[in-house]
Tab-separated table of C-alpha atoms in Angstrom:
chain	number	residue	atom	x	y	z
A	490	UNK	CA	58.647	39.707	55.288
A	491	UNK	CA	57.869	39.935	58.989
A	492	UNK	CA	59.982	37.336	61.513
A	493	UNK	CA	58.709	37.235	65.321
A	494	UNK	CA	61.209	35.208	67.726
A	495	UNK	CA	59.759	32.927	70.659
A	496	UNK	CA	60.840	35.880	73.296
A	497	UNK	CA	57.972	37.859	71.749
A	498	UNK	CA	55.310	35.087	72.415
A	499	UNK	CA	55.545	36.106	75.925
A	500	UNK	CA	53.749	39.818	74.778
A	501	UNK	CA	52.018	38.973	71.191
A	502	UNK	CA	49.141	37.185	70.919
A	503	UNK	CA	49.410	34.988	67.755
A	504	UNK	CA	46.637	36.722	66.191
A	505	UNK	CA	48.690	39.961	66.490
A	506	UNK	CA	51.550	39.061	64.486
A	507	UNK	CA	49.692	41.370	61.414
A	508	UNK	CA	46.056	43.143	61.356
A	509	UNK	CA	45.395	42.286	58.155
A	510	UNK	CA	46.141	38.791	58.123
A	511	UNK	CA	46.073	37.474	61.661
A	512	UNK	CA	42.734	37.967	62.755
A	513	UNK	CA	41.710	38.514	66.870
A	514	UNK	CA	39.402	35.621	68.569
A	515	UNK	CA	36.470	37.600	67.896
A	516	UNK	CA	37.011	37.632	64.349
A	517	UNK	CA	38.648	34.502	64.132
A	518	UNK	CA	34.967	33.185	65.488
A	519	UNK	CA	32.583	34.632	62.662
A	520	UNK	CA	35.844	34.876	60.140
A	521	UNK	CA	33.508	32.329	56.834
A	522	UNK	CA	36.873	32.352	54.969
A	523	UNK	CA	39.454	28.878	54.632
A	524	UNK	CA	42.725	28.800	55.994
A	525	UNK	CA	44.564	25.950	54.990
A	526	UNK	CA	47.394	24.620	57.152
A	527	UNK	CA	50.097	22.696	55.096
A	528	UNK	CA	52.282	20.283	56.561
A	529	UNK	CA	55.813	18.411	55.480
A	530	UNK	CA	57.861	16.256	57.329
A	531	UNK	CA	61.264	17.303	55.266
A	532	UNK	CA	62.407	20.667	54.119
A	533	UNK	CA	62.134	19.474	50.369
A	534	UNK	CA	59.094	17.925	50.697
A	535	UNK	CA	57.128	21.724	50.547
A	536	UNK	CA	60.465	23.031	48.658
A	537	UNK	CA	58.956	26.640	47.439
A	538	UNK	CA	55.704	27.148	48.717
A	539	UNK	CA	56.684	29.786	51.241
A	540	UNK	CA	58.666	31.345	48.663
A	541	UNK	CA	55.389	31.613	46.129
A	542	UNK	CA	53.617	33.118	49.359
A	543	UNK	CA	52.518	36.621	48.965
A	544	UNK	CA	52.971	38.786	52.368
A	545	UNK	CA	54.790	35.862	54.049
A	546	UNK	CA	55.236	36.498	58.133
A	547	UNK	CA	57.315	33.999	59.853
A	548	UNK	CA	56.577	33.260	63.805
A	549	UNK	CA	58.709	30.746	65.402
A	550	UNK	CA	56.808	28.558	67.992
A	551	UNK	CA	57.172	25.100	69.455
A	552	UNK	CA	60.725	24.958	68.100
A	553	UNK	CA	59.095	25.302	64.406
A	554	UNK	CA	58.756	28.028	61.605
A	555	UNK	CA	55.601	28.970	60.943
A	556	UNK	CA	55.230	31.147	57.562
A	557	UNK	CA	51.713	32.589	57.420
A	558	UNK	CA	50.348	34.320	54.207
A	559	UNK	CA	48.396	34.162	50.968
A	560	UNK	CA	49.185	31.078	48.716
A	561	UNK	CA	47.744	31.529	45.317
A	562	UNK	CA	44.997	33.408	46.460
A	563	UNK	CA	44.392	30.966	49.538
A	564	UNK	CA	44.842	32.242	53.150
A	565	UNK	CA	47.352	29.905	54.633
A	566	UNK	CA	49.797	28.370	57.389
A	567	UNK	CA	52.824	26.760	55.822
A	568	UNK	CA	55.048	24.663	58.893
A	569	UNK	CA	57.264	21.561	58.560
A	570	UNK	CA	56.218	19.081	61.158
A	571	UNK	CA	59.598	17.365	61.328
A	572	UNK	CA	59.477	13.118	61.367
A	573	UNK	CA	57.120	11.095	63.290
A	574	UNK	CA	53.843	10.584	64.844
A	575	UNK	CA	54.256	13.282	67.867
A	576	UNK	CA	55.866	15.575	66.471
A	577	UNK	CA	52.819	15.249	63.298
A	578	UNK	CA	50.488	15.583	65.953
A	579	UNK	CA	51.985	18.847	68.185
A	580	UNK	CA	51.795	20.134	64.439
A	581	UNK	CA	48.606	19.801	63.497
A	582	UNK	CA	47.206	20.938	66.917
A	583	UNK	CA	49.022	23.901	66.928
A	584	UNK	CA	47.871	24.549	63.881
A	585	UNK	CA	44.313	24.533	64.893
A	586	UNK	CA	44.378	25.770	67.979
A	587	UNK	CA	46.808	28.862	67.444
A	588	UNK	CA	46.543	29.605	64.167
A	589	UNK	CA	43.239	28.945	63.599
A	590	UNK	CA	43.438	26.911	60.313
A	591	UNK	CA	39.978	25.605	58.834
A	592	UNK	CA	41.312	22.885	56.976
A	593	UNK	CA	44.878	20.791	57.039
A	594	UNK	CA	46.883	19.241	53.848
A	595	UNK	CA	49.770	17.130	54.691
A	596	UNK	CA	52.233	16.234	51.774
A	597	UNK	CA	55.305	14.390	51.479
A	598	UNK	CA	56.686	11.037	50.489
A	599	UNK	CA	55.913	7.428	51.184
A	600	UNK	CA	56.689	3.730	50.692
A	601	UNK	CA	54.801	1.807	48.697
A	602	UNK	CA	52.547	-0.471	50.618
A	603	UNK	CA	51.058	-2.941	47.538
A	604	UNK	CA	53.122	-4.198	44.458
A	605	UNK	CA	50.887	-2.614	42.120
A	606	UNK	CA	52.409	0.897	43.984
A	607	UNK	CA	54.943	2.261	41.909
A	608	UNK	CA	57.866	4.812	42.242
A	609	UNK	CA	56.303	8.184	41.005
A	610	UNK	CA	52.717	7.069	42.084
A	611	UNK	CA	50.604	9.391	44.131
A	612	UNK	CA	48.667	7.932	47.119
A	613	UNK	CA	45.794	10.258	48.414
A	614	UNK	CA	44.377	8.653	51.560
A	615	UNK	CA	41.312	7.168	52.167
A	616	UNK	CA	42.086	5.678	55.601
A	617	UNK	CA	44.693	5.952	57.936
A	618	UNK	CA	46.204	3.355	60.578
A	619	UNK	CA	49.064	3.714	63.282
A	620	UNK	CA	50.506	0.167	62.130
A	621	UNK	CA	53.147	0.180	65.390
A	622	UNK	CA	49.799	0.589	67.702
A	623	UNK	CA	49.106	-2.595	69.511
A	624	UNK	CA	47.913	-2.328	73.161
A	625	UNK	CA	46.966	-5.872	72.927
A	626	UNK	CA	44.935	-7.911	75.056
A	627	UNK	CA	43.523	-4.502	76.133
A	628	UNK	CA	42.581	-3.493	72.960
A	629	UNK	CA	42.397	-4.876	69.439
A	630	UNK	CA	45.408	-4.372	67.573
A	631	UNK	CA	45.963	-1.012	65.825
A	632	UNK	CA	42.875	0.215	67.629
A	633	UNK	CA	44.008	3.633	69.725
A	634	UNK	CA	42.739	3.090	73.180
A	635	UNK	CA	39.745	4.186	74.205
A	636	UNK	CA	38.724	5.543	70.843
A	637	UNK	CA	37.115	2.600	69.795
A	638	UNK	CA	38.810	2.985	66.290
A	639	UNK	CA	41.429	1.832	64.157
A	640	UNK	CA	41.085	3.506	61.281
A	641	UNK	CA	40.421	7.243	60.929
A	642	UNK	CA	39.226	8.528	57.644
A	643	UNK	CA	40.319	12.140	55.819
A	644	UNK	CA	37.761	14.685	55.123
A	645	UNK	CA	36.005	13.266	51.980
A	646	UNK	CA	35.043	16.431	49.852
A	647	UNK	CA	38.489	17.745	50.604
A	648	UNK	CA	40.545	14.398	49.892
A	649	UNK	CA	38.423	14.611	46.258
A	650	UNK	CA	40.082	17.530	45.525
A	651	UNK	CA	43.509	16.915	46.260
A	652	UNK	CA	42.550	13.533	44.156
A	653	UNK	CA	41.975	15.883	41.210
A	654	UNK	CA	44.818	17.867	41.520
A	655	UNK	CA	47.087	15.143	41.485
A	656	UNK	CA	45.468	13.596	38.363
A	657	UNK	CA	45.360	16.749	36.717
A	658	UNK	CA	49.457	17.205	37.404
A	659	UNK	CA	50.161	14.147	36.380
A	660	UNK	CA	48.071	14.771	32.710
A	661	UNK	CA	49.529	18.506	32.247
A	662	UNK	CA	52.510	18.882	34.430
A	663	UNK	CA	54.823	16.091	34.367
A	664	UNK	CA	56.857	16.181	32.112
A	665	UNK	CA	57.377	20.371	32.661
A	666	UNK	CA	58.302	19.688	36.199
A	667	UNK	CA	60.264	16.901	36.219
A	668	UNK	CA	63.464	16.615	33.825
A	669	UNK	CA	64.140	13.984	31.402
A	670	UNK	CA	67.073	12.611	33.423
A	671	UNK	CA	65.216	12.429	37.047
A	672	UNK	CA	62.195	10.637	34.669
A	673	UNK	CA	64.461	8.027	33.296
A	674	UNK	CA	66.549	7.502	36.349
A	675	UNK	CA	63.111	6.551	38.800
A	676	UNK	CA	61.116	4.993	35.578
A	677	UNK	CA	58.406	7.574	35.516
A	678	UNK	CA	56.969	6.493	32.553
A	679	UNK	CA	53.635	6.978	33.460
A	680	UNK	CA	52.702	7.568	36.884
A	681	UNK	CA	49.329	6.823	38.205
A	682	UNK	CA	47.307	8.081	41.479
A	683	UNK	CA	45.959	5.609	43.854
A	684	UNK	CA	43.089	5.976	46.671
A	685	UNK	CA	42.943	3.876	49.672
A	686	UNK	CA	44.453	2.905	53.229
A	687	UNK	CA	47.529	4.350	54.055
A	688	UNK	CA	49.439	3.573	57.504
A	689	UNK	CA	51.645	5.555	59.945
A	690	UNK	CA	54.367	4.277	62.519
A	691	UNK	CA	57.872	5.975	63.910
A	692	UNK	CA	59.781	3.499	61.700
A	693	UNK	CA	61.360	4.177	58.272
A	694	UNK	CA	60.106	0.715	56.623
A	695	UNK	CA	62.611	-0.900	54.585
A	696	UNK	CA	61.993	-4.414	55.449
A	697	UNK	CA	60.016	-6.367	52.839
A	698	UNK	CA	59.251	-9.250	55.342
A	699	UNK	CA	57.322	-6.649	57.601
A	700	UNK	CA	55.636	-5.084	54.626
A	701	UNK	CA	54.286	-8.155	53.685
A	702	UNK	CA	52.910	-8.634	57.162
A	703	UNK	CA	51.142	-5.590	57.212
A	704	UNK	CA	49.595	-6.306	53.866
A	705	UNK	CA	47.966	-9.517	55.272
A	706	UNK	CA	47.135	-7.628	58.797
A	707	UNK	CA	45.708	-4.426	56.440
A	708	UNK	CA	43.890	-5.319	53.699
A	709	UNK	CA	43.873	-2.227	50.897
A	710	UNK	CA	47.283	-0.926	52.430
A	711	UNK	CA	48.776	1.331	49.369
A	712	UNK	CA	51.206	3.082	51.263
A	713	UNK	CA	53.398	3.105	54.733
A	714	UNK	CA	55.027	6.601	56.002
A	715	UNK	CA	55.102	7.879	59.393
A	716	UNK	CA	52.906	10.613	59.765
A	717	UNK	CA	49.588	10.945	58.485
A	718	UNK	CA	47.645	9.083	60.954
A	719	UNK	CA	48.550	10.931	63.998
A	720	UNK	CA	47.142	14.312	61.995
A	721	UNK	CA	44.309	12.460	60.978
A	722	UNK	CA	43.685	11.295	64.474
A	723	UNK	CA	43.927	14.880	65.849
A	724	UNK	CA	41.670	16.316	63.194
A	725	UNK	CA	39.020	13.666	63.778
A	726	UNK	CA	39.438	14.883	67.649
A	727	UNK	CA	39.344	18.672	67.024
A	728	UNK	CA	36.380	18.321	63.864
A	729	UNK	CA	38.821	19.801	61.309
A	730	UNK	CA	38.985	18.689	57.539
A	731	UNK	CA	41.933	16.930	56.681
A	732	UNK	CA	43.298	15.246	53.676
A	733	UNK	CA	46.734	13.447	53.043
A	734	UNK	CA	49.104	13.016	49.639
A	735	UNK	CA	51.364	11.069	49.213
A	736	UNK	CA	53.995	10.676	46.469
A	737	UNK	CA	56.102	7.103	46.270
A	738	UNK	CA	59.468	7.851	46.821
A	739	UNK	CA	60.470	3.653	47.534
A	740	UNK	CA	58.933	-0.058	47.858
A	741	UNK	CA	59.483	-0.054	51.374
A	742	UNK	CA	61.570	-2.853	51.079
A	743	UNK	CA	65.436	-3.220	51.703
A	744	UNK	CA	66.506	-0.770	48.889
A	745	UNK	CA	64.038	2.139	50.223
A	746	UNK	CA	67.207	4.409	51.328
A	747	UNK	CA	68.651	4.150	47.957
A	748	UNK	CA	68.788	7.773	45.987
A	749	UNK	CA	66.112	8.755	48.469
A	750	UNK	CA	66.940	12.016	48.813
A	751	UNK	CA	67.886	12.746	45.352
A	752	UNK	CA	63.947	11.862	44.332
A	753	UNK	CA	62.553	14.139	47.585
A	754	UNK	CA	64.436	17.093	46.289
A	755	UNK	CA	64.050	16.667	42.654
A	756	UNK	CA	60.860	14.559	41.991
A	757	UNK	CA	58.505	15.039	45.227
A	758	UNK	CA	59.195	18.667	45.743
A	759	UNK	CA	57.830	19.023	42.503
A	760	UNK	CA	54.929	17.348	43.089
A	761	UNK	CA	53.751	18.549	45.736
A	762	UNK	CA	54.851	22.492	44.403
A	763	UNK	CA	52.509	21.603	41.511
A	764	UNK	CA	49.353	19.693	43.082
A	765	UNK	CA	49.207	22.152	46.374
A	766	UNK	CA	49.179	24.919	43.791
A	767	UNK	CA	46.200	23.297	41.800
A	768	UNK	CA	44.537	22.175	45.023
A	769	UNK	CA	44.769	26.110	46.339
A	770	UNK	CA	43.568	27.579	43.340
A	771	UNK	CA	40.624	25.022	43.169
A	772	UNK	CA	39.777	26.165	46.972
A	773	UNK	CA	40.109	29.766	46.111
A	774	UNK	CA	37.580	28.998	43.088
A	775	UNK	CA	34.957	26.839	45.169
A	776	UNK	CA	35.752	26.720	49.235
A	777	UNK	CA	35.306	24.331	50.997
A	778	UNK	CA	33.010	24.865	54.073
A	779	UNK	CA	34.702	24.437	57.773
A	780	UNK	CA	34.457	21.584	60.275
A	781	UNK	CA	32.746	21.272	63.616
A	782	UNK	CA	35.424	22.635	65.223
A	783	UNK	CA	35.565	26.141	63.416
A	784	UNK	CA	31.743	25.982	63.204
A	785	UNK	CA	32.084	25.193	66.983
A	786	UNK	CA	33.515	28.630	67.584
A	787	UNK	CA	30.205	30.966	66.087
């Protein structure tokens, strides 16, 4: 395991870091293999994934641990984004632009955003929406200023996978991964995944009277959280695949804080342990080909 500080940014390049794994610009221009960037908000929420790394190489940058290696036979870039839109955003950039990913997962947890959302449901994106963006009269609400959009849309061939994955955890894996107590105590009887428009802001929503305003203002809303449209936003910007999971940790509603961390650590980590390893080995099967912005690079 190989650790690089911030003082040694100053005389590595990134791409130095190691020969075999960190390709120069040169290479990093013709290179036809994936590397998939994965991105948490919370420690818990990617709970063992750098652990089931092989070769793992850690460079600190941007006040955040990047662990670089080979994830079930996947080249990849595991980092925790910490909360919120910006810091979601600095993320996924740096991601791209230093590291050179090809494609970006983000996983985590989420409130539910429709009634027929459950605890233990799994929300795969179809659409994003900053829900606290409103430069009204200049611009329609939600729409990001001078974008001329309000809505920006996952990679779809990617976002299919990660769909599969999910289903085919919750068929196989469930009840392995999760123990009959943590089942019983957040009523996973049987959990279901859901497709459709998920929205972003910097607050943690646990107000049911809001909620229900955004489900008038957004029709198809399945789930609220407070990242996943800023890294959509950036990798509609920099033409790089992108798809976001989400498991339901709450309703979003004045009881969201309740045991919250007791289901991240034992019923989401798990999750998203399980799916990113079926979504990696499915990538390492059949790749995926890269976006404009890698393409952009030849």
């Amino acid at each position: 395991m190989q650790c690089i500080g911030r003082s040694d940014l100053t005389k590595l390049s990134v791409w130095s870091i190691s020969a075999s794994r960190w390709p120069d610009k040169n290479t990093r221009k013709t290179r036809k293999n994936m590397r998939l960037g994965i991105i948490s908000a919370l420690h818990e929420e990617q709970l063992g994934l750098v652990e089931a790394m092989r070769g793992p190489a850690k460079l600190i940058h941007g006040m955040r641990e990047y662990w670089a290696g080979t994830l079930w036979e996947i080249d990849a870039v595991c980092v925790l984004s910490r909360i919120g839109k910006v810091a979601a955003a600095m993320t996924a950039t740096t991601l791209v632009e230093k590291f050179g990913v090809t494609h970006i997962l983000f996983t985590g947890v989420a409130g539910a955003g429709d009634k027929t959302v459950q605890v233990g449901d799994i929300v795969v994106a179809d659409a994003l929406v900053q829900h606290d963006m409103d430069a009204s009269p200049l611009f329609p609400r939600f729409e990001v200023p001078l974008t001329g959009r309000t809505h920006f849309a996952p990679d779809h061939a990617l976002s299919l996978r990660v769909s599969r994955a999910a289903h085919d955890f919750l068929e196989s894996d469930l009840v392995d991964a999760i123990g009959a107590e943590d089942r019983r105590a957040f009523r996973l009887a049987q959990p279901r995944v859901h497709r459709g428009l998920v929205a972003s802001g910097d607050q943690f929503m646990a107000d049911r009277v809001r909620l229900n305003g955004l489900n008038a203002a957004l029709p198809g809303l399945v789930a609220v959280e407070m990242e996943g449209a800023a890294v959509a936003q950036v990798c509609h910007e920099l033409g790089v695949p992108c798809a976001v999971i989400r498991t339901i940790s709450d309703n979003a509603n004045e009881d969201a804080a309740h045991d919250f961390m007791r289901f991240v650590s034992s019923v989401a980590a798990q999750y998203a342990f399980h799916v990113t390893r079926r979504v990696c080995r499915d990538l390492a099967a059949s790749p995926l080909p890269a976006g404009t912005h890698v393409l952009a690079l030849k």
